[in-house]
Tab-separated table of C-alpha atoms in Angstrom:
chain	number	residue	atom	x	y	z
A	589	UNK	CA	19.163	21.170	3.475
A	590	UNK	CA	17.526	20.232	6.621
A	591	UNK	CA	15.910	16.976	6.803
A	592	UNK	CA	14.672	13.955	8.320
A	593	UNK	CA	15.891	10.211	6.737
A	594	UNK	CA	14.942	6.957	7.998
A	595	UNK	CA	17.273	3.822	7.336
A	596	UNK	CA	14.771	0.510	8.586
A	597	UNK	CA	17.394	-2.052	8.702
A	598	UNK	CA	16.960	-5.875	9.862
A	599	UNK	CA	19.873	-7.832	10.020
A	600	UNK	CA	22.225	-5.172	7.956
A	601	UNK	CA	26.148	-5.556	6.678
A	602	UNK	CA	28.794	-2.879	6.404
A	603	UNK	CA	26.765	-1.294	4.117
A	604	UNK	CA	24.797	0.179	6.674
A	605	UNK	CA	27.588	1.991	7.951
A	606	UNK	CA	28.748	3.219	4.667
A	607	UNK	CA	25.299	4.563	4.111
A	608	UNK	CA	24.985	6.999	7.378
A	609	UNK	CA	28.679	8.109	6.699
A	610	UNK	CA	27.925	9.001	2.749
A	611	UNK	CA	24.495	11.207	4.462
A	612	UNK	CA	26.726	12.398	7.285
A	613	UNK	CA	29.274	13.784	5.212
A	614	UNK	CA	27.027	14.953	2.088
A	615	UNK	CA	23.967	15.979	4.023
A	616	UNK	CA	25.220	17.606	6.897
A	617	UNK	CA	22.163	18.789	8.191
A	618	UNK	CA	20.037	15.939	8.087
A	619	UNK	CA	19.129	13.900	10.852
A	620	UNK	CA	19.389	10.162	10.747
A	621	UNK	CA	17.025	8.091	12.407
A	622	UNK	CA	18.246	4.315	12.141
A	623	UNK	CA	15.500	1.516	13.190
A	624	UNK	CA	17.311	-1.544	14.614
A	625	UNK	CA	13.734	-3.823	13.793
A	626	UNK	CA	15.131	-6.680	16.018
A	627	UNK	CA	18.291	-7.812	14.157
A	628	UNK	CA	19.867	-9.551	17.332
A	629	UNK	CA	22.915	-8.650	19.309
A	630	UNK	CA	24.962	-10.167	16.799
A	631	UNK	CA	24.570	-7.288	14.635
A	632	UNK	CA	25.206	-4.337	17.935
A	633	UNK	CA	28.248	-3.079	16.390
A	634	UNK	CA	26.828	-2.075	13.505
A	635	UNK	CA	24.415	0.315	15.203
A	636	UNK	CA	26.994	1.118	17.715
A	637	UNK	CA	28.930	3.150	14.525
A	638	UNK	CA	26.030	4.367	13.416
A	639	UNK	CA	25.060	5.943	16.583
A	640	UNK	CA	28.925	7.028	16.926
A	641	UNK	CA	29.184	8.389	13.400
A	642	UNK	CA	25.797	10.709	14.836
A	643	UNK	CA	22.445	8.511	13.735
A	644	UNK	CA	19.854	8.099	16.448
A	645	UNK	CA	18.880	4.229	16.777
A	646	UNK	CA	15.620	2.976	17.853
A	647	UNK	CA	15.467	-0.369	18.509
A	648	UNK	CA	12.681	-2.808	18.416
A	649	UNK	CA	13.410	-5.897	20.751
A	650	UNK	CA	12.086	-8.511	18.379
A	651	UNK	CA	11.859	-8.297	14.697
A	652	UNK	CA	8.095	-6.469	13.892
A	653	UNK	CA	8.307	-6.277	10.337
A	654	UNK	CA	9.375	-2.963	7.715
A	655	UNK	CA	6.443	-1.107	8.233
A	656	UNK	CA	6.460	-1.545	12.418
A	657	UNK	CA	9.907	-0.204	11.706
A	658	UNK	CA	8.944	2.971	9.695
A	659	UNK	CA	5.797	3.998	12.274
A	660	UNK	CA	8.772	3.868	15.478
A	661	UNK	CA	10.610	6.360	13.180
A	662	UNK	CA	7.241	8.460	12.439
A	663	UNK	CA	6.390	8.542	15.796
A	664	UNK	CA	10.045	9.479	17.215
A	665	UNK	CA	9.951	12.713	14.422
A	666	UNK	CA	6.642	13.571	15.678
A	667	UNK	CA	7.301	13.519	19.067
A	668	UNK	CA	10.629	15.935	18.168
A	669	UNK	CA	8.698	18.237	15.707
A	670	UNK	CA	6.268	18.984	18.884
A	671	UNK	CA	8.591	19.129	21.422
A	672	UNK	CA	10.821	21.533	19.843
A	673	UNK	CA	8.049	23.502	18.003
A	674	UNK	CA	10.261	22.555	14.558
A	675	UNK	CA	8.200	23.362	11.015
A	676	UNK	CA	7.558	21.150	8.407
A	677	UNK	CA	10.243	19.432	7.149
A	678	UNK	CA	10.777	16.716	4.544
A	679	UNK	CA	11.222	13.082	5.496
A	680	UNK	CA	13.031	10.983	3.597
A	681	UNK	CA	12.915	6.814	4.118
A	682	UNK	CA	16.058	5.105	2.880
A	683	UNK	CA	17.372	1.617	2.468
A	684	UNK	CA	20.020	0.470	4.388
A	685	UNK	CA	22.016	-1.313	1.542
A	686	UNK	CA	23.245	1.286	-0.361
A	687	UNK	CA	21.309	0.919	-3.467
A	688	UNK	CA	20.114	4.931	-3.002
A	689	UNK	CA	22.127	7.304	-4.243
A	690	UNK	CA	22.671	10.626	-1.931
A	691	UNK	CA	21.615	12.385	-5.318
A	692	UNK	CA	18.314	10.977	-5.200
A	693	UNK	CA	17.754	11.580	-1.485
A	694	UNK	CA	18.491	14.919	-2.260
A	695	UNK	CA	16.273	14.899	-5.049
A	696	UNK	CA	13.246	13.232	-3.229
A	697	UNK	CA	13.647	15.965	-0.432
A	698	UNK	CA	13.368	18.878	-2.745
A	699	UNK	CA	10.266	17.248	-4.331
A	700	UNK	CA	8.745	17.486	-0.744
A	701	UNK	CA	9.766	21.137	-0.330
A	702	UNK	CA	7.725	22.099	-3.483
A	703	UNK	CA	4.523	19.711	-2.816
A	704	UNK	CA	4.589	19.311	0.793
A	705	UNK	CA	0.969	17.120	0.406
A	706	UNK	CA	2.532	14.991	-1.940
A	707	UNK	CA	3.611	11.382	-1.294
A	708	UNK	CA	7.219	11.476	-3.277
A	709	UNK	CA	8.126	8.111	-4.823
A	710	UNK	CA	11.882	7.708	-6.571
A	711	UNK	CA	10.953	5.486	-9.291
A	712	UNK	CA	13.379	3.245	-10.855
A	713	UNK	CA	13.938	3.098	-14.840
A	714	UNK	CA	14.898	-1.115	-14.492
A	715	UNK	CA	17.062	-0.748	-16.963
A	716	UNK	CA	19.785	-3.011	-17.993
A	717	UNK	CA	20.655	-5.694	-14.705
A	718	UNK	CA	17.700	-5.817	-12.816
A	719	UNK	CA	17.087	-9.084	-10.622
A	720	UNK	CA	14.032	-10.744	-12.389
A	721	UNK	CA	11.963	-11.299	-9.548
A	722	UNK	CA	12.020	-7.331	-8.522
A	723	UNK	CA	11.410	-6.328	-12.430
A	724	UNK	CA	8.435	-9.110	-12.657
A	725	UNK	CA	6.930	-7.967	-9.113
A	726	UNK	CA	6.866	-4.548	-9.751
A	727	UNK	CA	5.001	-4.983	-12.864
A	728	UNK	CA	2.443	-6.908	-11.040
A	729	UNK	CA	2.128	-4.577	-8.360
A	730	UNK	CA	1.820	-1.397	-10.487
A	731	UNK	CA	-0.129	-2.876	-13.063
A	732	UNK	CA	-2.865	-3.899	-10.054
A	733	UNK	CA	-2.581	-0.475	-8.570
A	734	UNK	CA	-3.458	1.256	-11.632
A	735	UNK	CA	-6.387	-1.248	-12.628
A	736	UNK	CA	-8.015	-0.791	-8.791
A	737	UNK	CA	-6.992	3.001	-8.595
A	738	UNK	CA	-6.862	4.358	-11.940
A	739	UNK	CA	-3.340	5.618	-10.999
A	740	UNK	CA	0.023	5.197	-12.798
A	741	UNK	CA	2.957	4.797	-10.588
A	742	UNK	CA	5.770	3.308	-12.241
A	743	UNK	CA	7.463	1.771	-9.128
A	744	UNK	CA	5.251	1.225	-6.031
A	745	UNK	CA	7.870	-0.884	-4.563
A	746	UNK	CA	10.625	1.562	-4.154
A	747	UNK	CA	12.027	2.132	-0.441
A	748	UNK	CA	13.010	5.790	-1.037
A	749	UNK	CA	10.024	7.933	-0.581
A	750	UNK	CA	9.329	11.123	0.735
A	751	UNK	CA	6.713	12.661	3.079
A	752	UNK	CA	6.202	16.205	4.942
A	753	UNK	CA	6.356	15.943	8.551
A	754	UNK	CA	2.831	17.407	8.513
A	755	UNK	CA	1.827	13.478	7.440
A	756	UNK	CA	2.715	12.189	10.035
A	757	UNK	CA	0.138	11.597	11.973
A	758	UNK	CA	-1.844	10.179	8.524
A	759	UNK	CA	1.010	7.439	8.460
A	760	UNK	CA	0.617	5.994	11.857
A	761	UNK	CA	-2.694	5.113	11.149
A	762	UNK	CA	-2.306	3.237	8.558
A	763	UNK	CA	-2.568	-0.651	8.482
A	764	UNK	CA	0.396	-3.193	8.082
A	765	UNK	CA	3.480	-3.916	10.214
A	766	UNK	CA	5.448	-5.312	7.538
A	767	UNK	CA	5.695	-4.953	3.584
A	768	UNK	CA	2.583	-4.517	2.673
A	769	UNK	CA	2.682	-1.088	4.586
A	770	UNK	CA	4.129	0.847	2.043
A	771	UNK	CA	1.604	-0.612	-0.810
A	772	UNK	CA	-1.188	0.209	1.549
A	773	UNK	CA	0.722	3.840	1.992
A	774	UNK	CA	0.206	4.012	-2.380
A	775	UNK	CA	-3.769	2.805	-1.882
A	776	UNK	CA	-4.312	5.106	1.107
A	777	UNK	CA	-3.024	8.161	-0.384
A	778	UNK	CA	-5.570	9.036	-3.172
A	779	UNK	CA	-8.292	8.719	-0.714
A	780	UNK	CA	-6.680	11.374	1.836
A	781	UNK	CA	-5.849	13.466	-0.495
A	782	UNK	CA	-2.266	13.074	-0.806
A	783	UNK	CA	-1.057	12.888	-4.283
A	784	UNK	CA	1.438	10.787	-5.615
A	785	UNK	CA	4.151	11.924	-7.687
A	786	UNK	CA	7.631	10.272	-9.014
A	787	UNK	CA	10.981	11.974	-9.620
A	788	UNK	CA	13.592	9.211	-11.630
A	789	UNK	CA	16.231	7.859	-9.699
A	790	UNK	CA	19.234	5.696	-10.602
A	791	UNK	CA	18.626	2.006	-10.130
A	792	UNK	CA	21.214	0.028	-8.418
A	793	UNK	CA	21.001	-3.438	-7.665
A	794	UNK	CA	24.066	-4.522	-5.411
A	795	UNK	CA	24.667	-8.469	-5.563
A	796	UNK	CA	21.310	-9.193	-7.367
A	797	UNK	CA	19.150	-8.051	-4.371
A	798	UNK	CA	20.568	-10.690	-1.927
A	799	UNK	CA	20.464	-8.699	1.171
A	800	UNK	CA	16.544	-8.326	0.486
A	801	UNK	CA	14.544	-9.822	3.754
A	802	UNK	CA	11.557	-9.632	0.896
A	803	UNK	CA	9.698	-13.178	1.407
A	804	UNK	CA	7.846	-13.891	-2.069
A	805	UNK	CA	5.097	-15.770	-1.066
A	806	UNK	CA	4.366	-14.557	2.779
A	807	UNK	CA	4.538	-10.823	1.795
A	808	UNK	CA	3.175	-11.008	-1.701
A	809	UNK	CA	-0.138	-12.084	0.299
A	810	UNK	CA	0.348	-9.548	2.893
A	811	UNK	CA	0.527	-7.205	-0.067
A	812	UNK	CA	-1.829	-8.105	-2.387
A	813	UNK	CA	-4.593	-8.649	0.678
A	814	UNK	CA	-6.818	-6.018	0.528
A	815	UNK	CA	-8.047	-7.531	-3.005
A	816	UNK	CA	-7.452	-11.519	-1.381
A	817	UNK	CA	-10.026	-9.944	1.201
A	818	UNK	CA	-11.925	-8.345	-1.359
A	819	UNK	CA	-12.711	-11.602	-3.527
A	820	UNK	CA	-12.936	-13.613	-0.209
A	821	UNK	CA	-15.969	-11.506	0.443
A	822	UNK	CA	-17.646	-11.508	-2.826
A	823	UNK	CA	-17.167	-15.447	-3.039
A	824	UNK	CA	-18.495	-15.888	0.397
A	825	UNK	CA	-21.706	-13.540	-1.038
A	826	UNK	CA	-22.311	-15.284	-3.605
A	827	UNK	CA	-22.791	-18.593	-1.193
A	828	UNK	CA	-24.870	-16.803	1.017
A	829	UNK	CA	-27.003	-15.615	-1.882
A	830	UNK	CA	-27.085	-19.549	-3.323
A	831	UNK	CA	-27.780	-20.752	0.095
A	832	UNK	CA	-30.423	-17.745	0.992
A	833	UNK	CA	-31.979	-18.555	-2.278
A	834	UNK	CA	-32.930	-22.416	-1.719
A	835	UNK	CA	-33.984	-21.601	1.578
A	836	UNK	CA	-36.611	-18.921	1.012
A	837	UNK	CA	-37.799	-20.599	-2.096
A	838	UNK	CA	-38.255	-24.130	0.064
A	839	UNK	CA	-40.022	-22.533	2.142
A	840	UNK	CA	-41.841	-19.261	0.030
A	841	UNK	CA	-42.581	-21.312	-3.288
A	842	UNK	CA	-42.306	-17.858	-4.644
A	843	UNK	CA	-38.832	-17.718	-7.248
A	844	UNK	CA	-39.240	-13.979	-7.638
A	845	UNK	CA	-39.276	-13.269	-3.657
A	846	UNK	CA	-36.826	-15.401	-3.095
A	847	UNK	CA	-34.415	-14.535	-5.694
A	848	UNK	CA	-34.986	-10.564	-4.094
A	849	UNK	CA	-34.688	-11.448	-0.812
A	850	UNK	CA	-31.342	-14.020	-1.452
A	851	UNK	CA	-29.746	-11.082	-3.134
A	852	UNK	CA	-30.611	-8.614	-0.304
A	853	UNK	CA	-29.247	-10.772	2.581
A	854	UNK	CA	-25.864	-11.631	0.472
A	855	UNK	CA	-25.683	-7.626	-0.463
A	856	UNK	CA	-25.872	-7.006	3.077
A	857	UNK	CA	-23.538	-9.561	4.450
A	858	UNK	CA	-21.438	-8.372	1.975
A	859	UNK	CA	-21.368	-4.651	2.631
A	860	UNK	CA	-20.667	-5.353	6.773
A	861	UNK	CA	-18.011	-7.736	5.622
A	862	UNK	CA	-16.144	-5.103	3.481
A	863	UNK	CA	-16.770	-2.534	5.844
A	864	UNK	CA	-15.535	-3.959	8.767
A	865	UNK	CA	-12.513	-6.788	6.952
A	866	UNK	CA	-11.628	-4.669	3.766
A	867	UNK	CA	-12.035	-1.190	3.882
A	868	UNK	CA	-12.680	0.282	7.360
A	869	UNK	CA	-14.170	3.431	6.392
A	870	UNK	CA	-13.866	6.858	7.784
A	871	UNK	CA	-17.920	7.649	7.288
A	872	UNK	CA	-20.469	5.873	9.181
A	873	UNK	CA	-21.622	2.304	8.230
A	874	UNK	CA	-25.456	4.036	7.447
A	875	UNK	CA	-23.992	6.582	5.094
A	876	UNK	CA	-21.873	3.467	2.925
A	877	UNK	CA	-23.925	1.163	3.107
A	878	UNK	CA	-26.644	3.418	1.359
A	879	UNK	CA	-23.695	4.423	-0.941
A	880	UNK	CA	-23.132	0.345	-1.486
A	881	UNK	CA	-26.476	-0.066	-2.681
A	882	UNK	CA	-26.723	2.443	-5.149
A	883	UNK	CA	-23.632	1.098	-6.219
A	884	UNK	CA	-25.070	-2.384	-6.131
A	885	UNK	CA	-28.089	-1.303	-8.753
A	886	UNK	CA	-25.724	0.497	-10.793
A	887	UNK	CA	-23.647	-2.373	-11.285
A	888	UNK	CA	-26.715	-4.729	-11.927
A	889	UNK	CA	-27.988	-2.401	-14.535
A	890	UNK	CA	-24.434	-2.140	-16.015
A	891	UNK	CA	-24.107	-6.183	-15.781
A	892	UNK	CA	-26.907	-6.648	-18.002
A	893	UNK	CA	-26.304	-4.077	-20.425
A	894	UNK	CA	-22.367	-4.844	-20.919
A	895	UNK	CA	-23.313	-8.518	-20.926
A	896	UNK	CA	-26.588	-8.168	-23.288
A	897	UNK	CA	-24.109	-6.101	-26.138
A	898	UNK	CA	-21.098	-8.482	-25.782
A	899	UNK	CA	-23.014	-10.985	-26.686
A	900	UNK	CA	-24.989	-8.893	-29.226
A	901	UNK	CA	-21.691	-8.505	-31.117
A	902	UNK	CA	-21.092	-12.508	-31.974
A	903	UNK	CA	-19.080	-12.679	-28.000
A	904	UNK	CA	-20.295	-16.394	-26.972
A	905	UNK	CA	-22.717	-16.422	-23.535
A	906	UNK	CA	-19.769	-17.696	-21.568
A	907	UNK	CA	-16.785	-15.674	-22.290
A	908	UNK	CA	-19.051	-12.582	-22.179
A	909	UNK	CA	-20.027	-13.401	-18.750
A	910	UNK	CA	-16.436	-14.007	-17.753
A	911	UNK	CA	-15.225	-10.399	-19.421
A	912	UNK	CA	-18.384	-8.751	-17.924
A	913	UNK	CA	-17.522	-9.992	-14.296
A	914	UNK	CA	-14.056	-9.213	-14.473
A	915	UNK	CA	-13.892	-5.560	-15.371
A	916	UNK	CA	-17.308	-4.801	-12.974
A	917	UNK	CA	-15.184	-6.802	-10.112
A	918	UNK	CA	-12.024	-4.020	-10.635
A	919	UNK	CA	-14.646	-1.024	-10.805
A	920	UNK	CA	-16.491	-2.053	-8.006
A	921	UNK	CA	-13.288	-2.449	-5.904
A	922	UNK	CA	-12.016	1.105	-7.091
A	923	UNK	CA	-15.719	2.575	-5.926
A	924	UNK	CA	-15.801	0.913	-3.277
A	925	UNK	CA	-12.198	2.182	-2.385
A	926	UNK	CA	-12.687	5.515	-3.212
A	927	UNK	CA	-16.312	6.437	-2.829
A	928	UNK	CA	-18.414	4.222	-0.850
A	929	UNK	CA	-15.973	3.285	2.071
A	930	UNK	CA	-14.223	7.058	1.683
């Protein structure tokens, strides 16, 4: 069947190789776009036989990161699709280790055909030997995911996915150059409408990950910044509102003014600051920042009712407080996300 994969490969082995061959010879009518993200010209032959076996390479002079990597290989498709006037076509991304099975590339691409909106995810079982660190992070990852999204996806950090040409130009604007572009590719979707689904795919680990350039802490943060961003903002609130607050009453002698005015400043500072660092919306900053305080009276209102009947129930003042602030932090992020920044 006629498709599009992408291999992003840094630094790649033999495998790589062995990968375009298995699609050459299986998938005869797919084209192969390979994405040489900098690997150095100690590693030219390797994309030399790709190109000979009949992959195009791109090549990025200096390494830019997985996502960089992927948005070369959008924008090379799109430019194709227009010049040749070509319909919609799946796009498949693949790694360039061998750990996906032409099956499931085959699989992914026919999940496209049916749902051409749909973001396609193959989602691993991690079953039996699975390297501990990518069973542990996954967990993480999709158990935040579905807390701030109210979405289950069973493996957010699987490299084969698959996209319709005609989202293309929705993935290029996306932010991240690196990792944390294909998590932001899982929050993004929802919000434009694209839906995610998962078919199963085998789950092959070759030589416990090893050829992974995944760095645990530096792209973890990358990953997980949009809520890092997110709490930075509502911590540096809550200082202006503290700060605001001894101010105005220093100078007002009036507790109930100032404690109104301290939260209106911080819920302001607060609202630019996720508009403009978080979020970026798509509406204008008038229409969600009335949205944000609506939201902000809603959650006030909620605050002291949750708060008021945990404590009601025998739930001591501080604990209460802690639970209360903890599950209005993940809805306001998943508001936020979805509605007021839309």
């Amino acid at each position: 069947m006629p498709m599009y994969i992408i291999i992003p490969a840094y630094e790649p082995d033999k495998r790589l190789i062995q990968v375009v061959q298995d699609i050459t010879i299986k998938l005869p009518k797919a084209r192969i776009i390979v994405v040489n993200d900098g690997s150095g010209p100690g590693y030219n032959d390797y994309y030399d036989e790709t190109a000979f076996i009949g992959a195009t390479v791109l090549t990025h002079p200096i390494n830019k990161g997985k996502g960089a990597a992927l948005k070369t290989a959008f924008a090379h498709i799109q430019e194709e699709v227009v010049s040749q006037h070509l319909s919609a076509q799946p796009i498949v991304t693949v790694d360039s280790d061998g750990q996906h099975l032409i099956k499931d590339i085959v699989r992914v691409a026919k999940a496209i055909e049916e749902n051409p909106s749909h973001l396609v995810l193959g989602a691993r079982a991690f079953v039996g030997k699975v390297p501990a660190r990518s069973r542990f992070g996954n967990k993480v990852t999709a158990g935040l995911f579905r807390l701030v999204t109210g979405q289950k996806v069973t493996d957010t950090q699987t490299g084969l996915r698959g996209m319709s040409t005609d989202l293309i130009p929705w993935l290029l604007n996306l932010d991240g150059n690196r990792f944390e572009y294909e998590f932001n590719m899982l929050l993004e979707a929802k919000k434009s409408g694209h839906q995610i689904s998962e078919v199963p795919i085998e789950t092959v680990y070759l030589e416990e990950n090893k050829s992974s350039h995944f760095r645990p802490i530096r792209d973890s943060i990358r990953i997980y910044s949009p809520f890092l961003k997110f709490s930075g903002t509502a911590v540096l609130a809550s200082v202006i509102d503290a700060t605001a607050l001894f101010v105005l009453f220093a100078l007002t002698k009036n507790l109930l003014l100032s404690v109104v005015l301290a939260r209106v400043i911080s819920a302001s500072s607060q609202c630019l600051l996720n508009a403009n660092v978080v979020f970026n919306p798509t509406s204008s900053l008038f229409r969600s920042s009335v949205r944000y305080f609506m939201l902000v009276l809603v959650l006030l209102a909620c605050n002291y009712f949750l708060l008021s009947s945990l404590v009601a129930i025998g739930l001591g003042l501080v604990l209460a407080k802690l639970v209360t602030e903890t599950l209005l932090f993940l809805v306001s992020y998943r508001v936020q996300h979805n509605v007021v920044f839309a």
